[in-house]
PDB file of C-alpha atoms and ligand atoms in Angstrom:
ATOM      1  CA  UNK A  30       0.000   0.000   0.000  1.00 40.00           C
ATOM      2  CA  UNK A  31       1.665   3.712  -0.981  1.00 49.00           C
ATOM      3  CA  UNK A  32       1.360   6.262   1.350  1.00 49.00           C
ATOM      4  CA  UNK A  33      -0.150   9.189  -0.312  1.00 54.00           C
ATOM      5  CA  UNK A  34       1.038  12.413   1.964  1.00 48.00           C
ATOM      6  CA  UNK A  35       4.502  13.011   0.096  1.00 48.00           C
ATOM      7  CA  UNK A  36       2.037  15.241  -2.017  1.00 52.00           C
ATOM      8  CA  UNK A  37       0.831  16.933   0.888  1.00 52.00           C
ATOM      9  CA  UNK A  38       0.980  20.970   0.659  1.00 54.00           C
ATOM     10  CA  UNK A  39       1.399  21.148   4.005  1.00 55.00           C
ATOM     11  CA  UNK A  40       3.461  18.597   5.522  1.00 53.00           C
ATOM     12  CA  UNK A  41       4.143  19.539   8.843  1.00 51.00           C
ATOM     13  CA  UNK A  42       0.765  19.234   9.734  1.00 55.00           C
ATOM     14  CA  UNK A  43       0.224  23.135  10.848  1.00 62.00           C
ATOM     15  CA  UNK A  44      -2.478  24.804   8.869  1.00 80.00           C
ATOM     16  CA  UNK A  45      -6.345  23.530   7.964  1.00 89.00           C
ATOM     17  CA  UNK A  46      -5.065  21.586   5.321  1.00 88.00           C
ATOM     18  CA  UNK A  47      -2.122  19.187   7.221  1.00 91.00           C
ATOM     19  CA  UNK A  48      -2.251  16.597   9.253  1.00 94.00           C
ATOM     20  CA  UNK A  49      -3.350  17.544  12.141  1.00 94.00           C
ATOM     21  CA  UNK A  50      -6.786  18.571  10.307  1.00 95.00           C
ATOM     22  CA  UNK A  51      -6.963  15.002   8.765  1.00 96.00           C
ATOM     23  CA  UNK A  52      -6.097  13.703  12.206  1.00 97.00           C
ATOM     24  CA  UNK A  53      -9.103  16.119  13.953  1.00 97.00           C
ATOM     25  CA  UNK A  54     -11.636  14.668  11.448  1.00 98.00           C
ATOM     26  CA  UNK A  55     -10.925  11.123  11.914  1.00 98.00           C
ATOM     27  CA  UNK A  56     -11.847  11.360  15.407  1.00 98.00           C
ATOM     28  CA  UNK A  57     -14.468  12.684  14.934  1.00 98.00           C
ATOM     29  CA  UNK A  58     -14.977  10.044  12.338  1.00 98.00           C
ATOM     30  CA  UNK A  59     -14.438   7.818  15.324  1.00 98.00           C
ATOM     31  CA  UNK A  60     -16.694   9.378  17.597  1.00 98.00           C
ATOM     32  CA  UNK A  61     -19.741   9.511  14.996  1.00 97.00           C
ATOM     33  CA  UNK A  62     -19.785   5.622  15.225  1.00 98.00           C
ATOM     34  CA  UNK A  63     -17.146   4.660  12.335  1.00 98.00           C
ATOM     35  CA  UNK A  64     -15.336   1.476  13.847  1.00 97.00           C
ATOM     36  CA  UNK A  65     -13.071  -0.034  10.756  1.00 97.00           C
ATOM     37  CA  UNK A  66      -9.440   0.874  11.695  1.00 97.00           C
ATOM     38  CA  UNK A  67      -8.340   0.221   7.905  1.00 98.00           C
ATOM     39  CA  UNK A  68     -10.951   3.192   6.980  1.00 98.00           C
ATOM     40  CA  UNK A  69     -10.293   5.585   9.650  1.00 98.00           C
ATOM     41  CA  UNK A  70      -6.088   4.951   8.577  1.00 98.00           C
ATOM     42  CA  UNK A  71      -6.879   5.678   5.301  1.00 98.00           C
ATOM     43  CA  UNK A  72      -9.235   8.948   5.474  1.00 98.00           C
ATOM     44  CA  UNK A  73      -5.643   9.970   8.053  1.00 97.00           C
ATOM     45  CA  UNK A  74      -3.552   9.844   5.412  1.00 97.00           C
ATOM     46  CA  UNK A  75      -5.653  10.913   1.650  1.00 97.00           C
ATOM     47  CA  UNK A  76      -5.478  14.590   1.455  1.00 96.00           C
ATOM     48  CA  UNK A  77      -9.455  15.434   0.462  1.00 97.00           C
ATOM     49  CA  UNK A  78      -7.860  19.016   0.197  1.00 96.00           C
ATOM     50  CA  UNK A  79      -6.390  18.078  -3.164  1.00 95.00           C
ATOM     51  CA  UNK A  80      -9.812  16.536  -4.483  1.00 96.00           C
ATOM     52  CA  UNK A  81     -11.764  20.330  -4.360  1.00 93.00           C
ATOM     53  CA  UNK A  82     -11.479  23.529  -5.664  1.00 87.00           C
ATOM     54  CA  UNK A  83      -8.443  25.802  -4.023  1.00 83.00           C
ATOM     55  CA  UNK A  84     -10.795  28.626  -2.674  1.00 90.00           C
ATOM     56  CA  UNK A  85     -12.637  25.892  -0.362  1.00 94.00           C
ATOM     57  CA  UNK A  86      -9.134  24.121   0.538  1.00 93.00           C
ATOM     58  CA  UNK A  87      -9.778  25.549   3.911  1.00 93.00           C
ATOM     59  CA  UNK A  88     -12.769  23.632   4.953  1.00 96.00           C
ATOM     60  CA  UNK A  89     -11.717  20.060   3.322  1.00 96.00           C
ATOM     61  CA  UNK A  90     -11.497  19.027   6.745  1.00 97.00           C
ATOM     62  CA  UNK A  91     -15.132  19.961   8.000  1.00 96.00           C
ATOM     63  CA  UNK A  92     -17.010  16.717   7.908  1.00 96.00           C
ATOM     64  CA  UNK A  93     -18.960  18.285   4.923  1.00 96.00           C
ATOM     65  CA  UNK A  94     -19.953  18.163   1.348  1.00 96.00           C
ATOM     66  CA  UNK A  95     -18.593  20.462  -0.458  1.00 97.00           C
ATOM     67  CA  UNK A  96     -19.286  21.996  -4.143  1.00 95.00           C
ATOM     68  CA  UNK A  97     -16.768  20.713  -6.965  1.00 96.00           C
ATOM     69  CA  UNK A  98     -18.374  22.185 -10.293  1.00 94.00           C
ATOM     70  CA  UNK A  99     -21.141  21.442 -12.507  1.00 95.00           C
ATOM     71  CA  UNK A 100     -23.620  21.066  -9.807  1.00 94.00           C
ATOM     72  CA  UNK A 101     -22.314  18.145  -8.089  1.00 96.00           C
ATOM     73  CA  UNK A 102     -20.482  17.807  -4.348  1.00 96.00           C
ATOM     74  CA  UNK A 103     -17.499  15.618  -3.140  1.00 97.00           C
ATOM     75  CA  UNK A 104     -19.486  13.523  -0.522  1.00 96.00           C
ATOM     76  CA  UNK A 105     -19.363  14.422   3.122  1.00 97.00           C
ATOM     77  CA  UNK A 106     -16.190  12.266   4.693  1.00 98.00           C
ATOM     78  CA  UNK A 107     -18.601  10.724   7.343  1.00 98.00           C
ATOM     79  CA  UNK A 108     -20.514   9.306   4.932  1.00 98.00           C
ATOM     80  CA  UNK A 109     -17.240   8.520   2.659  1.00 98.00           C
ATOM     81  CA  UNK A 110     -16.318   6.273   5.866  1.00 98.00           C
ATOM     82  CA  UNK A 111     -19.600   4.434   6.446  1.00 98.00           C
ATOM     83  CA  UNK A 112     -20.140   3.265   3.298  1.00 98.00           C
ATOM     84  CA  UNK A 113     -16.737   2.253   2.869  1.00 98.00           C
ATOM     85  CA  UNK A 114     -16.605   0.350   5.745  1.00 98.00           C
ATOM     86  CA  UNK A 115     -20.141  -1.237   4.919  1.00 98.00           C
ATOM     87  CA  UNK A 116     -18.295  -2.478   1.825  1.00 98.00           C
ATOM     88  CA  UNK A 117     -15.585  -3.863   3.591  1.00 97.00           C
ATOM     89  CA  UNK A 118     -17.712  -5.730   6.775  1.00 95.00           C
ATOM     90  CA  UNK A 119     -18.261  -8.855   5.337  1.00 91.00           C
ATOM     91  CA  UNK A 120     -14.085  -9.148   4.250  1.00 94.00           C
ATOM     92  CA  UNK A 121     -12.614  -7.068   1.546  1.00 97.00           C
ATOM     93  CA  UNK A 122     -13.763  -7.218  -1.892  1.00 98.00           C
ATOM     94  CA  UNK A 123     -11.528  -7.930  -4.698  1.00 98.00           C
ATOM     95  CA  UNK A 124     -13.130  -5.886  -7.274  1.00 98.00           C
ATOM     96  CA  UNK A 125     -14.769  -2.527  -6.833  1.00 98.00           C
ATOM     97  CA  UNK A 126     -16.834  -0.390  -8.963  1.00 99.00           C
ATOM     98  CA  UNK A 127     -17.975   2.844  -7.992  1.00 99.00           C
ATOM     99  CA  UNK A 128     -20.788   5.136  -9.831  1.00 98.00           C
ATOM    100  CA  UNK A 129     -19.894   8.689  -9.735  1.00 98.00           C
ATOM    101  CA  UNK A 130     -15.932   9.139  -9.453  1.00 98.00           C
ATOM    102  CA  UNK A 131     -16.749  13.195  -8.719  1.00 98.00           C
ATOM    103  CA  UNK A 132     -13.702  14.426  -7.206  1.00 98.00           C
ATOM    104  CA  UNK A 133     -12.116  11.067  -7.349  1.00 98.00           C
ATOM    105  CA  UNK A 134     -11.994  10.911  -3.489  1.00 98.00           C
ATOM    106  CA  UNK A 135     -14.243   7.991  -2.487  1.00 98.00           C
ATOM    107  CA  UNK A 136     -12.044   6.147  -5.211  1.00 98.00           C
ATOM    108  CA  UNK A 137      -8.749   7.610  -3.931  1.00 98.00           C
ATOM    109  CA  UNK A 138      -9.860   6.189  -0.175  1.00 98.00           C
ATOM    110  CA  UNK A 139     -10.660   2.945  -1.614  1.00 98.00           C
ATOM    111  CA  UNK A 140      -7.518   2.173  -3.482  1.00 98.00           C
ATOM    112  CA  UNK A 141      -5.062   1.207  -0.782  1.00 98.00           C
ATOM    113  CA  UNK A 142      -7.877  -1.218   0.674  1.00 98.00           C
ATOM    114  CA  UNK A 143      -8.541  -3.428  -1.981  1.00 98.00           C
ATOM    115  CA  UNK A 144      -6.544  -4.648  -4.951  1.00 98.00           C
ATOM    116  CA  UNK A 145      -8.540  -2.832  -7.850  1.00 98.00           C
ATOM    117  CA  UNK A 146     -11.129  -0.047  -8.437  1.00 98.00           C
ATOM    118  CA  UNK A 147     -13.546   0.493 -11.507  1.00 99.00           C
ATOM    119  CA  UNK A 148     -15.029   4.086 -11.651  1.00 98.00           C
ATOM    120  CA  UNK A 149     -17.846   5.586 -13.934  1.00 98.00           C
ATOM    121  CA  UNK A 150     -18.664   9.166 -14.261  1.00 98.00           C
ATOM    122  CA  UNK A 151     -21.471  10.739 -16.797  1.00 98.00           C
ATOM    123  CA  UNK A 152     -19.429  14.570 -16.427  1.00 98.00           C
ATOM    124  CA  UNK A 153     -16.218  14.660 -18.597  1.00 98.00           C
ATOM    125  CA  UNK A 154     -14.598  17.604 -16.673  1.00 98.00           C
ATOM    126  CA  UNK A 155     -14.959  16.381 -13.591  1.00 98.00           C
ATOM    127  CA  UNK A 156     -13.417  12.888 -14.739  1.00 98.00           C
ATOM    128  CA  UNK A 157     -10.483  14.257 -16.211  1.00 98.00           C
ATOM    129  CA  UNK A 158      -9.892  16.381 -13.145  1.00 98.00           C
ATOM    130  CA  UNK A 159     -10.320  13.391 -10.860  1.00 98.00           C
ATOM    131  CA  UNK A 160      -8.069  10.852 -13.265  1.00 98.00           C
ATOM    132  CA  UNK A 161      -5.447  13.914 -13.009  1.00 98.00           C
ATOM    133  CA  UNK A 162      -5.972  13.831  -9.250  1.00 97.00           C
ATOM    134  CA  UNK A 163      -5.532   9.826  -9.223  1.00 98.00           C
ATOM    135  CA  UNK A 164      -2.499   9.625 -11.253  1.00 97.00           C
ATOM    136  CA  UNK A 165      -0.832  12.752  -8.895  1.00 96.00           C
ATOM    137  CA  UNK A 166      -1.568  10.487  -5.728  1.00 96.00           C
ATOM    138  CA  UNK A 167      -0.199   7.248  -7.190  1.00 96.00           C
ATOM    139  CA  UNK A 168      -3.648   5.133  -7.247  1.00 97.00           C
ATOM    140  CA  UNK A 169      -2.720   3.371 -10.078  1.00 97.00           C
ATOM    141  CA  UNK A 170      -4.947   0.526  -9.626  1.00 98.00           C
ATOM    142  CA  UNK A 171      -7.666   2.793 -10.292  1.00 98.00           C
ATOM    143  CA  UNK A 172      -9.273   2.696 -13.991  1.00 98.00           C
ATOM    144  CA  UNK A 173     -12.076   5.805 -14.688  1.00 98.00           C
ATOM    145  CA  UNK A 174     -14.065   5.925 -17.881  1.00 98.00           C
ATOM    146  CA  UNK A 175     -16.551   8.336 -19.160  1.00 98.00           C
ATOM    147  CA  UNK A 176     -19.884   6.847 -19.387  1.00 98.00           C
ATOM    148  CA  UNK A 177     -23.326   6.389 -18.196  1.00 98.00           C
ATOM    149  CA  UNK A 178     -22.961   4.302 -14.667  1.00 98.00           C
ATOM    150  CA  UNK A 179     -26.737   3.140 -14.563  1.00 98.00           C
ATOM    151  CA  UNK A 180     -25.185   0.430 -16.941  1.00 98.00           C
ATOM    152  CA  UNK A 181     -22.307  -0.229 -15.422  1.00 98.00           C
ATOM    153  CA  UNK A 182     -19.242  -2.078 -16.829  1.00 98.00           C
ATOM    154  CA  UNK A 183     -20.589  -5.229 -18.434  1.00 98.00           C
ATOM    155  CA  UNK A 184     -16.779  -5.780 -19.937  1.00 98.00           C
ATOM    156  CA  UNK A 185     -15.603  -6.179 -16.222  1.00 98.00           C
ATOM    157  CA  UNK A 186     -18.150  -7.533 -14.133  1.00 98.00           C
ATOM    158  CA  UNK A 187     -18.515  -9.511 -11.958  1.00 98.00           C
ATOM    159  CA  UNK A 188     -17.749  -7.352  -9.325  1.00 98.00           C
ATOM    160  CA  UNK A 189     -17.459  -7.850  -5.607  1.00 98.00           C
ATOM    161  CA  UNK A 190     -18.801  -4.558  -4.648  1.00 98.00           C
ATOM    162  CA  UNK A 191     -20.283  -1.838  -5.905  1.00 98.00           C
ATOM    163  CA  UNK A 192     -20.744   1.655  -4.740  1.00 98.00           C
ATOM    164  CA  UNK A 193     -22.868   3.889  -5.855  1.00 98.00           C
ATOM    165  CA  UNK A 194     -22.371   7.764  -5.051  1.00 98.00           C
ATOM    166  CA  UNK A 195     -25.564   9.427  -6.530  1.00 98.00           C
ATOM    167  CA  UNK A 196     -28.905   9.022  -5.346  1.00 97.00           C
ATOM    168  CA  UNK A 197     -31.887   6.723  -7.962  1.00 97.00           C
ATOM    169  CA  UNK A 198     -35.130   5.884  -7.292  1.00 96.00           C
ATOM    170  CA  UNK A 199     -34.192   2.537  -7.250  1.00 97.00           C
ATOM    171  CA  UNK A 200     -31.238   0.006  -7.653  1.00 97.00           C
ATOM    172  CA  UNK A 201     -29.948  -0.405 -10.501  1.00 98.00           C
ATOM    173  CA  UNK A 202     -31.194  -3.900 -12.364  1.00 98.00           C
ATOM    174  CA  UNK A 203     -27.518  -3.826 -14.412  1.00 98.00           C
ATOM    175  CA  UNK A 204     -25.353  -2.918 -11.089  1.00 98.00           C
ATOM    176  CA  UNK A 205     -27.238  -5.997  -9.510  1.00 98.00           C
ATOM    177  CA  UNK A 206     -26.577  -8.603 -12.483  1.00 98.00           C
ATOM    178  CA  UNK A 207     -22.863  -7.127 -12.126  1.00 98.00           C
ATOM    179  CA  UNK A 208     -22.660  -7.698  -8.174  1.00 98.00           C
ATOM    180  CA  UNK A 209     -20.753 -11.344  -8.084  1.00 98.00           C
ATOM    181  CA  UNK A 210     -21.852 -14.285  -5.706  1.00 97.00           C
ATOM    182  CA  UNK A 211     -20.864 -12.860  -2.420  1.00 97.00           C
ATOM    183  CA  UNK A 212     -20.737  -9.484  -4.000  1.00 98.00           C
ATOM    184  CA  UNK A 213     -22.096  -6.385  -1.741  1.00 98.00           C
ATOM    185  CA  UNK A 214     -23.866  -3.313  -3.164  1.00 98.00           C
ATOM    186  CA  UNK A 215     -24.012  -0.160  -1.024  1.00 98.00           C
ATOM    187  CA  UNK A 216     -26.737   2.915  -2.640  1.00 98.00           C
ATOM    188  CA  UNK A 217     -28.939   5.436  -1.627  1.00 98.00           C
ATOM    189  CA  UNK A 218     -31.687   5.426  -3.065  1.00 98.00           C
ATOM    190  CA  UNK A 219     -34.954   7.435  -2.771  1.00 95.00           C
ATOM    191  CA  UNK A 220     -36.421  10.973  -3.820  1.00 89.00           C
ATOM    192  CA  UNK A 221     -34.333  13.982  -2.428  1.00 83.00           C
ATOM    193  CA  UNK A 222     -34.766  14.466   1.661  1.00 85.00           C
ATOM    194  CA  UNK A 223     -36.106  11.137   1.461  1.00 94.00           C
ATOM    195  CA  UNK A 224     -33.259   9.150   0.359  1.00 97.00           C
ATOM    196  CA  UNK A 225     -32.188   6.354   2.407  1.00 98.00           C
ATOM    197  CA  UNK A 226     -28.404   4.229   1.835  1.00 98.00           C
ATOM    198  CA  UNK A 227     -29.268   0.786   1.111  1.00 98.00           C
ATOM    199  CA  UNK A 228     -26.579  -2.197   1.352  1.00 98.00           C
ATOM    200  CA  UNK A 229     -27.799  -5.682  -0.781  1.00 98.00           C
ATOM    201  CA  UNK A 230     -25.404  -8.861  -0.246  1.00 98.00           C
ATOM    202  CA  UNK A 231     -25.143 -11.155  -2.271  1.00 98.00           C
ATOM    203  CA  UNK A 232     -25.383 -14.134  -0.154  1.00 97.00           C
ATOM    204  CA  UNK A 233     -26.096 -18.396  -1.244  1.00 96.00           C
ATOM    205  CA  UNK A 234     -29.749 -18.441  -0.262  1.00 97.00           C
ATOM    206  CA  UNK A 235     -30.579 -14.881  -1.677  1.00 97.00           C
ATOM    207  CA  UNK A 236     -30.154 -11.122  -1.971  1.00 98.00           C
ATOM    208  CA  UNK A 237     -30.054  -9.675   2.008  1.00 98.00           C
ATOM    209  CA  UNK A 238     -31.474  -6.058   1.377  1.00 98.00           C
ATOM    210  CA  UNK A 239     -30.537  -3.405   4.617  1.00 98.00           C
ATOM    211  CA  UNK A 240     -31.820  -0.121   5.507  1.00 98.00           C
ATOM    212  CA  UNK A 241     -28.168   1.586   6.871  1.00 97.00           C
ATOM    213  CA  UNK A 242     -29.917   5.338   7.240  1.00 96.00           C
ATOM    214  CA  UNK A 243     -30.807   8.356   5.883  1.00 96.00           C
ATOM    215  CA  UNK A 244     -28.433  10.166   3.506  1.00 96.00           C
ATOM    216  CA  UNK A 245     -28.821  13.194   0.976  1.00 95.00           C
ATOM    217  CA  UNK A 246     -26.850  12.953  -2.904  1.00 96.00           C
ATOM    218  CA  UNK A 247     -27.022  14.500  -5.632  1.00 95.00           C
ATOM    219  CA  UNK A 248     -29.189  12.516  -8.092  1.00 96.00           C
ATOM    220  CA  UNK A 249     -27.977   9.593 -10.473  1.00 97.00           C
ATOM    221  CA  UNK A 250     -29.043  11.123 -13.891  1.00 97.00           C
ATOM    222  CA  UNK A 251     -29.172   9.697 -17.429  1.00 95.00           C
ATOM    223  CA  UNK A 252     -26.478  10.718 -20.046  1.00 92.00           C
ATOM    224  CA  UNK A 253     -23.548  12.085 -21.121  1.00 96.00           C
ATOM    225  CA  UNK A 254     -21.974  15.896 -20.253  1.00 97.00           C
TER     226      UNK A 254
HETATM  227  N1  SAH B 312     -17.733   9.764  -5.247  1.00 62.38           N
HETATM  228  C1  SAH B 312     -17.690  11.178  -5.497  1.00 62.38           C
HETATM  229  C2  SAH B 312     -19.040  11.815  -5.203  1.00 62.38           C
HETATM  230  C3  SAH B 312     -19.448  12.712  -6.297  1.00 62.38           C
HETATM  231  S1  SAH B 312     -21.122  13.240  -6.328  1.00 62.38           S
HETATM  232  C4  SAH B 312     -16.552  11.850  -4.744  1.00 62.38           C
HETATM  233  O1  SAH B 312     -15.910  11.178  -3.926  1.00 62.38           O
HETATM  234  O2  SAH B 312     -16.268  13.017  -4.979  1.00 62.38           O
HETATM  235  C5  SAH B 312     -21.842  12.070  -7.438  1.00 62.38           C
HETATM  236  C6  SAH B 312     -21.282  12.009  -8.822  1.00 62.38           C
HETATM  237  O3  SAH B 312     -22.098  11.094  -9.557  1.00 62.38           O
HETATM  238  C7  SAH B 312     -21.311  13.312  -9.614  1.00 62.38           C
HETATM  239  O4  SAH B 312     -20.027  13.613 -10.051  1.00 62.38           O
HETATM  240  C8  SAH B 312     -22.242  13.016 -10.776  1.00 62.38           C
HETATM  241  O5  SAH B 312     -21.852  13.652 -11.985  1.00 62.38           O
HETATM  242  C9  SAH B 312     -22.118  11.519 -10.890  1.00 62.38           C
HETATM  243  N2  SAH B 312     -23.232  10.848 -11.583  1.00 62.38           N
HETATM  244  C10 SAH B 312     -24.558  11.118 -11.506  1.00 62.38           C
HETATM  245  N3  SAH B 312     -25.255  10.271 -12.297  1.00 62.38           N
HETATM  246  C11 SAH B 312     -24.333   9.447 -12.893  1.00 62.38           C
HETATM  247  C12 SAH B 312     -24.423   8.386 -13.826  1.00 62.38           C
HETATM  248  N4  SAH B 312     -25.598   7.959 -14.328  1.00 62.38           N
HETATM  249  N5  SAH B 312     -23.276   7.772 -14.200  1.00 62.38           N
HETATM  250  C13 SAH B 312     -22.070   8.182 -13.716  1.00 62.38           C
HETATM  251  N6  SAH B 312     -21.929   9.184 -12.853  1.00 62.38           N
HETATM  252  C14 SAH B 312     -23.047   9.814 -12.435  1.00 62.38           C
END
């Protein structure tokens, strides 16, 4: 696993963008309820301050969403840690894909936890910023494409998770016939203000369907931009 903070703008940690900030947020990561060690090490050590625009550097550290262009947000890092630790509950997962790279964060956190990471996103600029992002940190065992994630990625499937990081009305049919014996699929799904995150497994006698909370995300929309 690489260590990402040689990148780090501000590596002695002073600052709201070093590691003391990261270090601040985890516990309160910790204290919000978020248990997996291997999550709360990771969210330590990516810098989310490289993943949004410079004028907002400041606040990367807030447990917020914030704004990164063309309407959409980089998820709020509480929420960034529960679903990836409901991913990872039931042992790691071999092969991820995630719909909605955004920033490229989320895909960035999941890289040094399992051994390969598939990411769809419908908005060119913001893939092409978050590839650029990727390739800066050293996640090379992520692979982005430009494309419509409702579908998925038939080519690569099956997968052993799948996370989805905008909000449909309902799951997917294509993300579940790409979800792999085993497999474990974490959504929201739901109308705005009513949206709730939704974790299917995958298990031998049958898909196990769990209500994990509310949540708010943008919404999963059709098309290209
Ligand atoms: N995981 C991201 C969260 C970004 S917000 C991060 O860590 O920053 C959700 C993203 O989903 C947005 O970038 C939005 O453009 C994208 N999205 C919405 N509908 C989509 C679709 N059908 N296919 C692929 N991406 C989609």
């Amino acid at each position: 696993m690489r260590l990402f903070g040689h990148v780090d703008r501000d590596p002695d940690g002073l600052g709201m963008t070093g590691q003391r900030a990261r270090d601040r947020l985890v516990e309160r990561l910790r204290a919000e309820g978020i248990r997996e060690l291997r999550v709360l090490d990771v969210m330590r050590r990516v810098p989310r301050h490289l993943f949004i625009d410079e004028g907002l550097e400041s606040r990367a550290y807030e447990d917020t969403a914030l704004p990164i262009g063309s309407g959409q947000t980089i998820s709020q890092p509480y929420i960034v840690a529960r679903m990836t630790e409901a991913l990872l509950e039931h042992g790691t997962p071999g092969r991820v894909l995630e719909i909605g790279t955004g920033s490229g964060y989320q895909a960035a956190v999941l890289a040094p936890l399992v051994p390969k990471v598939y990411s769809i996103e419908r908005i060119h600029r913001l893939l092409r910023e978050a590839r650029m992002r990727l390739r800066k940190l050293g996640a090379a065992n992520v692979k982005a494409r430009h494309d419509d994630g409702r579908l998925g990625w038939p080519e690569e499937a099956p997968f052993d998770a799948i996370i989805v990081t905008a909000a449909g009305e309902r799951i997917e049919p294509a993300l579940l016939d790409q979800l792999g014996p085993g497999g474990v699929l974490v959504a929201p799904v739901g109308p705005p203000n009513v949206q709730r995150l939704v974790r299917v497994r995958r298990t031998p006698t049958g898909d196990v369907t769990e209500d994990l909370g509310p949540v708010s995300f943008v919404p999963l929309l059709g098309g290209l931009a």
